[in-house]
Coordinates of C-alpha atoms in Angstrom, one line a residue:
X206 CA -11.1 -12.2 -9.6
X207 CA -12.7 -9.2 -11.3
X208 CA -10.6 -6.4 -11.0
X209 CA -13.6 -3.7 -11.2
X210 CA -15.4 -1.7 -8.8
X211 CA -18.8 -0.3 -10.0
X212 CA -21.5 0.0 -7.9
X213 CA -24.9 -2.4 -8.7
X214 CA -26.7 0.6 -8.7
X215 CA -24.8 1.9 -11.7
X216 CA -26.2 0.4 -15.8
X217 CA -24.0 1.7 -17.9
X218 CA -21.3 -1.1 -19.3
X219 CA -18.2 -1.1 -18.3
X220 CA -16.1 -0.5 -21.2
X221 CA -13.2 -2.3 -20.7
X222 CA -12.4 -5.5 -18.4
X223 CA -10.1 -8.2 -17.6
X224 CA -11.4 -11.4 -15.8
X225 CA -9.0 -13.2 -14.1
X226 CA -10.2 -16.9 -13.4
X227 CA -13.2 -17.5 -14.1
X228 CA -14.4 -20.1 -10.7
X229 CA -16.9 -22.9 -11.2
X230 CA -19.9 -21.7 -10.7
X231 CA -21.8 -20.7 -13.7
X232 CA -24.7 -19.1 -12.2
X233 CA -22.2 -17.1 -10.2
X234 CA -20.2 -15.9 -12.7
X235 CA -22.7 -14.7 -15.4
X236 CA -24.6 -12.8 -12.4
X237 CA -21.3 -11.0 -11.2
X238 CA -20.6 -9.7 -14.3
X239 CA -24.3 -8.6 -14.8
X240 CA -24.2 -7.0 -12.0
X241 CA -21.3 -4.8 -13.1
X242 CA -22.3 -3.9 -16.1
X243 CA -20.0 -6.3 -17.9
X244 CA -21.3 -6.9 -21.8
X245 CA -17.8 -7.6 -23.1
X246 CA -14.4 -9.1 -21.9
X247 CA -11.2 -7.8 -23.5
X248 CA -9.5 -10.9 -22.1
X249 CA -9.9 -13.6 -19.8
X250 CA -7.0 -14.6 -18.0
X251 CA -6.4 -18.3 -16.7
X252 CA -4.1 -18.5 -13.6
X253 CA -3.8 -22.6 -14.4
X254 CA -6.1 -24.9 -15.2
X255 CA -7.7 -26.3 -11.8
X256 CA -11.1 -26.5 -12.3
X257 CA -12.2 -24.3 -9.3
X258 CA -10.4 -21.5 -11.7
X259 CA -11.5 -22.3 -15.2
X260 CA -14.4 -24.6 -14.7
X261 CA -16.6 -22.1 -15.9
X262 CA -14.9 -20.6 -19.0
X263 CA -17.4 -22.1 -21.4
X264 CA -20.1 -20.5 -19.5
X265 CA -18.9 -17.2 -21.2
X266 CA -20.1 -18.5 -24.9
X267 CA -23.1 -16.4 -26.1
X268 CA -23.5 -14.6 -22.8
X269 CA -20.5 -12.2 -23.2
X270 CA -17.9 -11.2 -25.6
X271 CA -14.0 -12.3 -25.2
X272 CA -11.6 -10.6 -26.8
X273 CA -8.6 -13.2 -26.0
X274 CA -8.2 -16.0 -23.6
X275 CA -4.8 -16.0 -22.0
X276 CA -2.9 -18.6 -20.3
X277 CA 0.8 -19.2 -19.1
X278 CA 3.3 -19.5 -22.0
X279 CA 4.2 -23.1 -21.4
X280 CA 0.2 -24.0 -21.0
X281 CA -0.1 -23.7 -24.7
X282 CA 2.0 -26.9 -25.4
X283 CA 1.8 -28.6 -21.7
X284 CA 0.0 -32.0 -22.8
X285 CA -1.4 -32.9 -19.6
X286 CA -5.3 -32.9 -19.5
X287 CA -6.0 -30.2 -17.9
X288 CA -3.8 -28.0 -20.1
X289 CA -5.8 -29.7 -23.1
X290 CA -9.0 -29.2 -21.5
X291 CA -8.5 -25.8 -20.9
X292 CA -7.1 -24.5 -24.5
X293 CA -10.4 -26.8 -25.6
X294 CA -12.8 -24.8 -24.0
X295 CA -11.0 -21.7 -25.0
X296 CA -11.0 -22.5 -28.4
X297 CA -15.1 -23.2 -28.0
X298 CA -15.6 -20.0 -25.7
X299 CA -13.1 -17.4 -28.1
X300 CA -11.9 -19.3 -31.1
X301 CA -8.5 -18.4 -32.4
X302 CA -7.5 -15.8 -29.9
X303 CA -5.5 -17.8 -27.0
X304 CA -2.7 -16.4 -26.4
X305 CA 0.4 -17.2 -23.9
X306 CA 1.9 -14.5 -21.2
X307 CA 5.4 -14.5 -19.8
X308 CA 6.9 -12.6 -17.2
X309 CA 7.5 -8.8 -18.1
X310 CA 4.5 -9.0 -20.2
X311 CA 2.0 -6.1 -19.8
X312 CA -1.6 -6.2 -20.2
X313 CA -3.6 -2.6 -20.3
X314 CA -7.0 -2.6 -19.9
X315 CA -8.4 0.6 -19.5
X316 CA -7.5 1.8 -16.2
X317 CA -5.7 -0.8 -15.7
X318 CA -2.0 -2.3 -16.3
X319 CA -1.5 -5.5 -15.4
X320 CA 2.3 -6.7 -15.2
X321 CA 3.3 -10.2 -15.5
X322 CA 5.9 -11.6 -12.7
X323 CA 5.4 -15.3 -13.1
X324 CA 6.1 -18.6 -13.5
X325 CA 9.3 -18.5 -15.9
X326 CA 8.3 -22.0 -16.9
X327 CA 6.2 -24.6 -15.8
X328 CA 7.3 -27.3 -12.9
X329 CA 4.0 -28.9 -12.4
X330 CA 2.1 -29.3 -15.5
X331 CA 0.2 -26.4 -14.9
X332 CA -0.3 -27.1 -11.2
X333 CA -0.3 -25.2 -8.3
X334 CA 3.3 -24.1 -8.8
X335 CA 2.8 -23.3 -12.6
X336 CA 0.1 -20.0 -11.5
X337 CA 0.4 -17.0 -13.6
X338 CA 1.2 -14.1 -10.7
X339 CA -0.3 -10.6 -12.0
X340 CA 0.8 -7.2 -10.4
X341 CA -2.3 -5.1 -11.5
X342 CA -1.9 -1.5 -11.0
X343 CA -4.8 1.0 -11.2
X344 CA -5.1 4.6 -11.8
X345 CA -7.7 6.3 -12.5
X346 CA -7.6 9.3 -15.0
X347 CA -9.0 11.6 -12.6
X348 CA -6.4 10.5 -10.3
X349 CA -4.0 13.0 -9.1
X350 CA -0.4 11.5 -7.9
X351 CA -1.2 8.6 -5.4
X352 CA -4.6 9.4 -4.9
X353 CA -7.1 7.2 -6.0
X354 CA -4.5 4.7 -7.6
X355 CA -3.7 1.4 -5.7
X356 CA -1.8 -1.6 -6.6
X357 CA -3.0 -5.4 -6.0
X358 CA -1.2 -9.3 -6.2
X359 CA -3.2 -11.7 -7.9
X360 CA -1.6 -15.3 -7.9
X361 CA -3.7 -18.1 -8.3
X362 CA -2.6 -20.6 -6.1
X363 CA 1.0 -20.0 -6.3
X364 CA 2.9 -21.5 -3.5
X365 CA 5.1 -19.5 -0.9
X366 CA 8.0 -20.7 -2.6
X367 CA 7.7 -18.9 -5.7
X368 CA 5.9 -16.0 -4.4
X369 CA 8.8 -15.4 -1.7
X370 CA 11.0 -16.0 -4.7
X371 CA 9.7 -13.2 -6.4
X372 CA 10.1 -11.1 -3.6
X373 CA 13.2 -12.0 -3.2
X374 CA 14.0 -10.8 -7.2
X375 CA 12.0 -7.3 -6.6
X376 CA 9.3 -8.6 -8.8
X377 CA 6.7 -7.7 -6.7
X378 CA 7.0 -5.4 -3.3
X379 CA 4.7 -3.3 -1.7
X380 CA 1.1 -3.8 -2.9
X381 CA -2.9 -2.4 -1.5
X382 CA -4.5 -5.7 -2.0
X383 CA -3.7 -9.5 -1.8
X384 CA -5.8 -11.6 -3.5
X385 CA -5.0 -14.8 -0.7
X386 CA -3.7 -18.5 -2.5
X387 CA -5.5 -20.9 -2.1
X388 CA -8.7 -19.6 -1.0
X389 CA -7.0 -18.7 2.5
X390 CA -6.5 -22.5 3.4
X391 CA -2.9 -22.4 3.4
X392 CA -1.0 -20.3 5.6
X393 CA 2.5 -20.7 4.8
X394 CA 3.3 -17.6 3.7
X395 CA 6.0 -16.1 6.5
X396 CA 5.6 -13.5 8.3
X397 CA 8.6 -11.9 6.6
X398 CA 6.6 -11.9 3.3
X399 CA 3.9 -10.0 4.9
X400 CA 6.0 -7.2 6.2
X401 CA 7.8 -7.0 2.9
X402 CA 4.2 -6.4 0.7
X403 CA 2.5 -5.2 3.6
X404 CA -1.1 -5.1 1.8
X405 CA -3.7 -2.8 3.5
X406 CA -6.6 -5.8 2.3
X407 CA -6.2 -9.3 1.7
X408 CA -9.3 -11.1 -0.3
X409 CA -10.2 -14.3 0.1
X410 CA -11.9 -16.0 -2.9
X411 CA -14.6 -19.0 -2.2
X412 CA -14.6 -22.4 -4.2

């Protein structure tokens, strides 16, 4: 998920970005943020450590610069292998800059504010359940009161559990744009949750 919109026809570089996930295709990747303008990351942030989010992290060495890599708090000590793998490749892609996020944390890029709402702490060993859940608000400077600003739910592949729960806790409520869990294939997310965060777009990422 690149949380950008510039159009292909535009070559200036954007000057600040946050990449969340990264996918697993390389050839992908690098060409999407080509195509943007993208010459330098502030941060790369990893949802959890699937492969089909992170796989290709190190495809970011020597083809653009990244500021930090960051990852749920408990997935810098989680000694599972795909937490390992992942602060690894990190370590190769940005050395010395990973960095864990909690909820409340904010992140400003630009534009940009992106508000941590979750997990609290990990259940799964950086599993489905463990996803870091982003509220990413944007608003333009030109932007005057609502117009122009919109608000979007990125999380992972958080299940309906924890999203509902969060809900439930008025950590996240109504939003523009769902980025859909897990790339649309599940669909137990109620009805009721739907309503609540009522999303005017919902995105559904390929694998």
């Amino acid at each position: 998920d690149v949380p950008l919109s510039l159009s292909q026809s535009e070559t200036r570089a954007v000057r600040s970005a946050l990449l969340v996930d990264t996918g697993m295709d390389d050839t992908a990747l690098l060409k999407g943020l080509a195509e943007l303008g993208v010459r330098k990351l502030d941060a790369v942030l990893v949802t959890h450590p699937d492969a089909d989010h992170c796989g290709s992290l190190e495809a970011l060495r020597g083809a653009v610069e990244v500021g930090r890599v960051l990852v749920a708090q408990d997935g810098l000590t989680c000694t599972c292998e795909n937490c390992t793998g992942l602060r690894r490749a990190a370590e190769r892609v940005s050395p010395g800059t990973l960095e864990g996020v909690s909820p409340g944390d904010v992140i400003e890029i630009g534009a940009f504010t992106a508000r941590v709402v979750g997990p609290d702490e990990y259940q799964d060993e950086g599993g489905n359940d463990d996803s870091v859940c982003l509220v990413v608000e944007y608003a333009p400077r030109e932007a005057k009161g609502e117009n122009g600003a919109w608000t979007a739910l990125l999380c992972g592949d958080a299940e309906a559990e924890q999203l509902e729960t969060y809900l439930e806790e008025g950590r996240i409520s109504d939003i523009d744009l769902l980025k859909v869990p897990h790339h649309g294939r599940y669909a137990d997310l109620s009805a009721a949750f739907f309503a609540a965060v009522s999303p005017q777009y919902a995105v559904i990422t390929s694998e």
